[in-house]
Amino acid sequence: MPLISAGTMVLDGQIRRPGWLDTSGGRILGCGGGPPPRAPDRDFPDSVVVPGFVDMHVHGGGGASYPVAQEIGDAAAFHLRHGTTTTLASLVTAAPAELLAGVRALAGAARRGTVAGIHLEGPWLSAARCGAHDRSALRDPDPAEIDAVLDAGGGAIRMVTLAPERPGGDAAIRRFLDAGVVVAIGHSDATYEQTTHAIGLGATVGTHLFNAMPPLHHREPGPALALLGDPGVTVELIADGVHLHPAVVDAVLRAAGPQRVAVVTDAIAAAGCDDGTFRLGAVPVEVVSGVARVRGTDTIAGSTATMDRLFRAVARRAGLAEAVQVTAATPARALGLQRVGVLRTGYDADLVVLQRDWHVAAVMVRGDWRVPERG
């Protein structure tokens, strides 16, 4: 039953200096502020302990992609080294047979606990706002295909991003909700009214707010304002300084509050790699100076970010408690994940030990040190 103490801990959303946490059987047995109840097994007097990061939108990393069966473990391990203890593996638009194969591969990984589930980003997206998705494979949601995808997922599909304005959008939203899948609106050219209608049907997430959707206009506010303005919607932000200006991130945090903001990486295989050529599904991607774009265009193609980098960016501008909320608690709640995202008695012992500069020093997953402390 390892007992951990640290100079700073964020416990149940509250900053404790010092703090302690006791674990047993992979769960948190008890925690609190002040001196620990007995001599700690591990003491981090100059470090900050926070909940393990929850990334609800990530395609790969470390040179590996989630749709590729033999690379799933490598991608998850790469992000684990950067503090992500809960990963939702995202699939991009693909032809029907390829989509089903990717879902089956990731469903197996979910059963093994390598990933926490699947995020389908497409293929039911807007051609006008497809971004780095394969335009030729976009299509309207078809009930038979949706049923086939859900069957292939075997309960592992946790979220789907779709453009609600496509024909069949209403029925698709209802079918996914009936299956217990979180519906996100993104890669959409929907009007404000179409977006509020989809939210009324039960959509609860805005996929990478402002990206791959019409810009906010004072006469045609579009999906961004509808998503930002609804208190029941969680909005994703890619806070890498490329997808959004930092001032926009600040403004969204003020407008929506950290309880409604989930910071995501949208990372592709290029994360953690040198500049070069990669692929996002069927689309060739060129990375220059750490920025991924569809080859030969200015279209951004995911990111090369990691959650620890995004945590630092938010913490330096908004504060430690806010950074913990948007990188762990909010995404976990948005996905309906139990016992993760918060350091609280009865929850999984998933945590990240950060050095004074907020770089990762160690990572614990369900009570096991997966990334040993660095000297």
Short mmCIF file of N, CA and C in Angstrom, two decimals, residues 193-309:
data_model
loop_
_atom_site.label_atom_id
_atom_site.label_comp_id
_atom_site.label_asym_id
_atom_site.label_seq_id
_atom_site.Cartn_x
_atom_site.Cartn_y
_atom_site.Cartn_z
N GLU A 193 -28.51 27.78 -35.92
CA GLU A 193 -29.77 27.09 -35.65
C GLU A 193 -29.64 25.58 -35.78
N GLN A 194 -28.92 25.11 -36.79
CA GLN A 194 -28.73 23.67 -36.94
C GLN A 194 -27.92 23.10 -35.78
N THR A 195 -26.98 23.87 -35.30
CA THR A 195 -26.16 23.41 -34.18
C THR A 195 -26.98 23.35 -32.89
N THR A 196 -27.78 24.37 -32.62
CA THR A 196 -28.60 24.34 -31.42
C THR A 196 -29.62 23.20 -31.49
N HIS A 197 -30.09 22.90 -32.70
CA HIS A 197 -31.00 21.76 -32.86
C HIS A 197 -30.30 20.46 -32.49
N ALA A 198 -29.06 20.29 -32.95
CA ALA A 198 -28.31 19.06 -32.63
C ALA A 198 -28.03 18.96 -31.13
N ILE A 199 -27.74 20.10 -30.51
CA ILE A 199 -27.54 20.10 -29.07
C ILE A 199 -28.82 19.70 -28.36
N GLY A 200 -29.94 20.20 -28.88
CA GLY A 200 -31.24 19.82 -28.32
C GLY A 200 -31.51 18.34 -28.42
N LEU A 201 -30.99 17.70 -29.46
CA LEU A 201 -31.15 16.26 -29.61
C LEU A 201 -30.26 15.48 -28.66
N GLY A 202 -29.20 16.12 -28.15
CA GLY A 202 -28.35 15.43 -27.18
C GLY A 202 -26.87 15.51 -27.42
N ALA A 203 -26.41 16.24 -28.44
CA ALA A 203 -24.96 16.42 -28.63
C ALA A 203 -24.40 17.24 -27.47
N THR A 204 -23.26 16.81 -26.94
CA THR A 204 -22.74 17.44 -25.72
C THR A 204 -21.28 17.87 -25.81
N VAL A 205 -20.64 17.70 -26.97
CA VAL A 205 -19.23 18.08 -27.11
C VAL A 205 -19.05 18.87 -28.40
N GLY A 206 -18.18 19.87 -28.35
CA GLY A 206 -17.75 20.58 -29.55
C GLY A 206 -16.33 20.19 -29.87
N THR A 207 -16.12 19.53 -31.00
CA THR A 207 -14.79 19.05 -31.38
C THR A 207 -13.91 20.21 -31.80
N HIS A 208 -12.71 20.26 -31.21
CA HIS A 208 -11.73 21.35 -31.40
C HIS A 208 -12.39 22.65 -31.85
N LEU A 209 -13.00 23.32 -30.86
CA LEU A 209 -13.74 24.55 -31.09
C LEU A 209 -12.95 25.54 -31.94
N PHE A 210 -13.65 26.13 -32.90
CA PHE A 210 -13.15 27.12 -33.86
C PHE A 210 -12.41 26.50 -35.04
N ASN A 211 -11.83 25.31 -34.86
CA ASN A 211 -11.14 24.66 -35.96
C ASN A 211 -12.10 23.78 -36.74
N ALA A 212 -12.01 23.83 -38.08
CA ALA A 212 -12.86 23.05 -38.97
C ALA A 212 -14.34 23.39 -38.79
N MET A 213 -14.60 24.68 -38.62
CA MET A 213 -15.98 25.17 -38.58
C MET A 213 -15.95 26.64 -39.02
N PRO A 214 -17.09 27.21 -39.43
CA PRO A 214 -17.09 28.60 -39.87
C PRO A 214 -16.62 29.53 -38.77
N PRO A 215 -15.90 30.59 -39.13
CA PRO A 215 -15.50 31.56 -38.11
C PRO A 215 -16.71 32.30 -37.56
N LEU A 216 -16.59 32.75 -36.35
CA LEU A 216 -17.67 33.49 -35.71
C LEU A 216 -17.93 34.80 -36.47
N HIS A 217 -19.20 35.02 -36.83
CA HIS A 217 -19.59 36.23 -37.54
C HIS A 217 -20.78 36.83 -36.80
N HIS A 218 -20.82 38.17 -36.75
CA HIS A 218 -21.84 38.81 -35.93
C HIS A 218 -23.25 38.65 -36.47
N ARG A 219 -23.41 38.35 -37.75
CA ARG A 219 -24.75 38.09 -38.29
C ARG A 219 -25.02 36.60 -38.51
N GLU A 220 -23.96 35.83 -38.65
CA GLU A 220 -24.08 34.38 -38.82
C GLU A 220 -23.13 33.71 -37.84
N PRO A 221 -23.56 33.55 -36.60
CA PRO A 221 -22.63 33.08 -35.56
C PRO A 221 -22.16 31.65 -35.74
N GLY A 222 -22.90 30.82 -36.49
CA GLY A 222 -22.45 29.47 -36.78
C GLY A 222 -22.36 28.57 -35.57
N PRO A 223 -21.67 27.44 -35.70
CA PRO A 223 -21.64 26.46 -34.61
C PRO A 223 -20.83 26.90 -33.41
N ALA A 224 -19.78 27.71 -33.61
CA ALA A 224 -18.90 28.05 -32.50
C ALA A 224 -19.65 28.70 -31.35
N LEU A 225 -20.47 29.71 -31.65
CA LEU A 225 -21.20 30.41 -30.59
C LEU A 225 -22.25 29.51 -29.95
N ALA A 226 -22.90 28.68 -30.76
CA ALA A 226 -23.91 27.76 -30.21
C ALA A 226 -23.27 26.79 -29.22
N LEU A 227 -22.10 26.27 -29.58
CA LEU A 227 -21.41 25.32 -28.70
C LEU A 227 -20.88 26.02 -27.46
N LEU A 228 -20.31 27.18 -27.65
CA LEU A 228 -19.74 27.92 -26.53
C LEU A 228 -20.81 28.42 -25.57
N GLY A 229 -21.98 28.74 -26.09
CA GLY A 229 -23.01 29.34 -25.27
C GLY A 229 -23.89 28.38 -24.51
N ASP A 230 -23.84 27.09 -24.83
CA ASP A 230 -24.73 26.14 -24.16
C ASP A 230 -24.05 25.55 -22.93
N PRO A 231 -24.64 25.68 -21.75
CA PRO A 231 -23.98 25.21 -20.53
C PRO A 231 -23.84 23.69 -20.45
N GLY A 232 -24.54 22.96 -21.30
CA GLY A 232 -24.44 21.51 -21.28
C GLY A 232 -23.40 20.96 -22.23
N VAL A 233 -22.67 21.82 -22.91
CA VAL A 233 -21.69 21.39 -23.91
C VAL A 233 -20.27 21.58 -23.39
N THR A 234 -19.46 20.56 -23.57
CA THR A 234 -18.03 20.63 -23.30
C THR A 234 -17.31 20.94 -24.61
N VAL A 235 -16.43 21.93 -24.60
CA VAL A 235 -15.72 22.30 -25.83
C VAL A 235 -14.26 21.88 -25.75
N GLU A 236 -13.81 21.21 -26.80
CA GLU A 236 -12.40 20.86 -26.92
C GLU A 236 -11.60 22.08 -27.38
N LEU A 237 -10.39 22.22 -26.86
CA LEU A 237 -9.46 23.24 -27.33
C LEU A 237 -8.10 22.59 -27.58
N ILE A 238 -7.51 22.87 -28.74
CA ILE A 238 -6.13 22.44 -29.01
C ILE A 238 -5.24 23.64 -28.67
N ALA A 239 -4.75 23.66 -27.44
CA ALA A 239 -4.05 24.83 -26.92
C ALA A 239 -2.55 24.76 -27.20
N ASP A 240 -2.20 24.51 -28.46
CA ASP A 240 -0.80 24.34 -28.82
C ASP A 240 -0.15 25.59 -29.39
N GLY A 241 -0.91 26.69 -29.44
CA GLY A 241 -0.38 27.92 -30.00
C GLY A 241 -0.38 27.95 -31.51
N VAL A 242 -0.81 26.87 -32.15
CA VAL A 242 -0.90 26.78 -33.61
C VAL A 242 -2.36 26.82 -34.04
N HIS A 243 -3.15 25.94 -33.45
CA HIS A 243 -4.57 25.88 -33.80
C HIS A 243 -5.35 27.08 -33.29
N LEU A 244 -4.93 27.63 -32.15
CA LEU A 244 -5.63 28.75 -31.53
C LEU A 244 -4.61 29.73 -30.97
N HIS A 245 -4.89 31.01 -31.09
CA HIS A 245 -4.08 32.01 -30.42
C HIS A 245 -4.29 31.85 -28.91
N PRO A 246 -3.24 31.99 -28.11
CA PRO A 246 -3.43 31.84 -26.66
C PRO A 246 -4.50 32.75 -26.08
N ALA A 247 -4.70 33.93 -26.65
CA ALA A 247 -5.74 34.82 -26.15
C ALA A 247 -7.13 34.24 -26.37
N VAL A 248 -7.31 33.45 -27.42
CA VAL A 248 -8.58 32.79 -27.65
C VAL A 248 -8.83 31.72 -26.59
N VAL A 249 -7.80 30.97 -26.25
CA VAL A 249 -7.91 29.99 -25.17
C VAL A 249 -8.32 30.69 -23.88
N ASP A 250 -7.65 31.80 -23.57
CA ASP A 250 -7.99 32.55 -22.37
C ASP A 250 -9.46 33.00 -22.39
N ALA A 251 -9.91 33.49 -23.54
CA ALA A 251 -11.28 33.98 -23.66
C ALA A 251 -12.30 32.87 -23.47
N VAL A 252 -12.02 31.70 -24.03
CA VAL A 252 -12.94 30.57 -23.88
C VAL A 252 -12.99 30.12 -22.43
N LEU A 253 -11.85 30.09 -21.76
CA LEU A 253 -11.83 29.70 -20.35
C LEU A 253 -12.65 30.68 -19.51
N ARG A 254 -12.56 31.96 -19.85
CA ARG A 254 -13.36 32.94 -19.11
C ARG A 254 -14.84 32.79 -19.42
N ALA A 255 -15.16 32.55 -20.68
CA ALA A 255 -16.57 32.50 -21.09
C ALA A 255 -17.27 31.24 -20.63
N ALA A 256 -16.61 30.10 -20.80
CA ALA A 256 -17.25 28.82 -20.49
C ALA A 256 -16.88 28.30 -19.11
N GLY A 257 -15.70 28.67 -18.61
CA GLY A 257 -15.21 28.13 -17.36
C GLY A 257 -14.49 26.82 -17.59
N PRO A 258 -13.47 26.51 -16.79
CA PRO A 258 -12.70 25.28 -17.00
C PRO A 258 -13.52 24.00 -16.85
N GLN A 259 -14.66 24.07 -16.18
CA GLN A 259 -15.51 22.88 -16.04
C GLN A 259 -16.14 22.47 -17.37
N ARG A 260 -16.07 23.35 -18.38
CA ARG A 260 -16.65 23.03 -19.68
C ARG A 260 -15.59 22.97 -20.79
N VAL A 261 -14.33 23.06 -20.43
CA VAL A 261 -13.25 23.07 -21.43
C VAL A 261 -12.39 21.82 -21.25
N ALA A 262 -12.21 21.09 -22.36
CA ALA A 262 -11.33 19.93 -22.39
C ALA A 262 -10.19 20.22 -23.35
N VAL A 263 -8.99 20.33 -22.82
CA VAL A 263 -7.82 20.53 -23.67
C VAL A 263 -7.43 19.18 -24.27
N VAL A 264 -7.23 19.14 -25.58
CA VAL A 264 -6.89 17.90 -26.28
C VAL A 264 -5.66 18.14 -27.14
N THR A 265 -4.94 17.05 -27.46
CA THR A 265 -3.77 17.20 -28.32
C THR A 265 -4.13 17.14 -29.80
N ASP A 266 -5.09 16.30 -30.19
CA ASP A 266 -5.33 15.99 -31.61
C ASP A 266 -4.02 15.56 -32.26
N ALA A 267 -3.17 14.90 -31.47
CA ALA A 267 -1.83 14.53 -31.95
C ALA A 267 -1.90 13.44 -33.00
N ILE A 268 -0.97 13.52 -33.94
CA ILE A 268 -0.81 12.48 -34.95
C ILE A 268 0.50 11.75 -34.69
N ALA A 269 0.83 10.81 -35.55
CA ALA A 269 2.04 10.00 -35.36
C ALA A 269 3.29 10.85 -35.23
N ALA A 270 3.28 12.05 -35.81
CA ALA A 270 4.45 12.92 -35.83
C ALA A 270 4.81 13.48 -34.45
N ALA A 271 3.91 13.41 -33.49
CA ALA A 271 4.22 13.91 -32.15
C ALA A 271 5.44 13.19 -31.60
N GLY A 272 6.40 13.97 -31.14
CA GLY A 272 7.62 13.38 -30.59
C GLY A 272 8.67 13.03 -31.62
N CYS A 273 8.40 13.33 -32.89
CA CYS A 273 9.32 12.98 -33.98
C CYS A 273 9.92 14.24 -34.60
N ASP A 274 10.99 14.06 -35.34
CA ASP A 274 11.55 15.16 -36.11
C ASP A 274 10.62 15.52 -37.25
N ASP A 275 10.84 16.70 -37.81
CA ASP A 275 10.08 17.09 -39.00
C ASP A 275 10.23 16.05 -40.11
N GLY A 276 9.20 15.95 -40.94
CA GLY A 276 9.26 14.99 -42.04
C GLY A 276 7.89 14.73 -42.60
N THR A 277 7.76 13.63 -43.33
CA THR A 277 6.51 13.26 -43.99
C THR A 277 5.83 12.13 -43.21
N PHE A 278 4.55 12.28 -43.00
CA PHE A 278 3.75 11.30 -42.26
C PHE A 278 2.42 11.13 -43.00
N ARG A 279 1.53 10.32 -42.41
CA ARG A 279 0.19 10.15 -42.97
C ARG A 279 -0.83 10.26 -41.85
N LEU A 280 -1.96 10.83 -42.18
CA LEU A 280 -3.11 10.85 -41.29
C LEU A 280 -4.22 10.14 -42.04
N GLY A 281 -4.39 8.85 -41.74
CA GLY A 281 -5.27 8.03 -42.56
C GLY A 281 -4.69 7.94 -43.96
N ALA A 282 -5.48 8.31 -44.96
CA ALA A 282 -5.02 8.26 -46.35
C ALA A 282 -4.35 9.55 -46.81
N VAL A 283 -4.29 10.55 -45.93
CA VAL A 283 -3.84 11.89 -46.33
C VAL A 283 -2.36 12.07 -46.00
N PRO A 284 -1.53 12.46 -46.97
CA PRO A 284 -0.11 12.72 -46.68
C PRO A 284 0.06 14.03 -45.92
N VAL A 285 0.94 14.02 -44.94
CA VAL A 285 1.14 15.17 -44.06
C VAL A 285 2.62 15.52 -44.02
N GLU A 286 2.90 16.80 -44.07
CA GLU A 286 4.27 17.29 -43.97
C GLU A 286 4.40 18.10 -42.69
N VAL A 287 5.43 17.78 -41.90
CA VAL A 287 5.67 18.50 -40.65
C VAL A 287 6.90 19.38 -40.82
N VAL A 288 6.71 20.67 -40.64
CA VAL A 288 7.79 21.65 -40.74
C VAL A 288 7.79 22.50 -39.47
N SER A 289 8.93 22.55 -38.80
CA SER A 289 9.05 23.31 -37.55
C SER A 289 8.00 22.89 -36.53
N GLY A 290 7.69 21.60 -36.53
CA GLY A 290 6.76 21.05 -35.55
C GLY A 290 5.29 21.25 -35.87
N VAL A 291 4.98 21.86 -37.02
CA VAL A 291 3.59 22.10 -37.41
C VAL A 291 3.22 21.14 -38.54
N ALA A 292 2.15 20.38 -38.35
CA ALA A 292 1.70 19.39 -39.33
C ALA A 292 0.67 20.00 -40.26
N ARG A 293 0.90 19.85 -41.56
CA ARG A 293 -0.06 20.35 -42.56
C ARG A 293 -0.22 19.31 -43.66
N VAL A 294 -1.41 19.31 -44.26
CA VAL A 294 -1.62 18.46 -45.43
C VAL A 294 -0.59 18.86 -46.48
N ARG A 295 0.10 17.87 -47.01
CA ARG A 295 1.21 18.14 -47.92
C ARG A 295 0.79 19.02 -49.08
N GLY A 296 1.55 20.10 -49.31
CA GLY A 296 1.28 21.00 -50.41
C GLY A 296 0.20 22.03 -50.16
N THR A 297 -0.29 22.11 -48.90
CA THR A 297 -1.36 23.06 -48.57
C THR A 297 -1.03 23.77 -47.27
N ASP A 298 -1.89 24.72 -46.89
CA ASP A 298 -1.79 25.39 -45.59
C ASP A 298 -2.70 24.77 -44.55
N THR A 299 -3.38 23.67 -44.88
CA THR A 299 -4.34 23.06 -43.97
C THR A 299 -3.64 22.33 -42.84
N ILE A 300 -3.94 22.73 -41.61
CA ILE A 300 -3.36 22.06 -40.44
C ILE A 300 -3.89 20.64 -40.37
N ALA A 301 -3.00 19.69 -40.05
CA ALA A 301 -3.37 18.27 -40.01
C ALA A 301 -3.05 17.70 -38.64
N GLY A 302 -3.91 17.98 -37.66
CA GLY A 302 -3.64 17.51 -36.31
C GLY A 302 -2.47 18.28 -35.72
N SER A 303 -1.90 17.74 -34.64
CA SER A 303 -0.82 18.44 -33.97
C SER A 303 0.33 17.50 -33.65
N THR A 304 1.41 18.08 -33.16
CA THR A 304 2.54 17.30 -32.66
C THR A 304 2.67 17.50 -31.15
N ALA A 305 1.60 17.90 -30.52
CA ALA A 305 1.62 18.24 -29.10
C ALA A 305 1.47 17.00 -28.22
N THR A 306 1.85 17.17 -26.96
CA THR A 306 1.59 16.18 -25.92
C THR A 306 0.85 16.88 -24.78
N MET A 307 0.18 16.09 -23.94
CA MET A 307 -0.65 16.71 -22.91
C MET A 307 0.17 17.46 -21.87
N ASP A 308 1.39 17.01 -21.57
CA ASP A 308 2.19 17.75 -20.60
C ASP A 308 2.55 19.13 -21.13
N ARG A 309 2.82 19.21 -22.42
CA ARG A 309 3.10 20.51 -23.02
C ARG A 309 1.88 21.44 -22.94
#
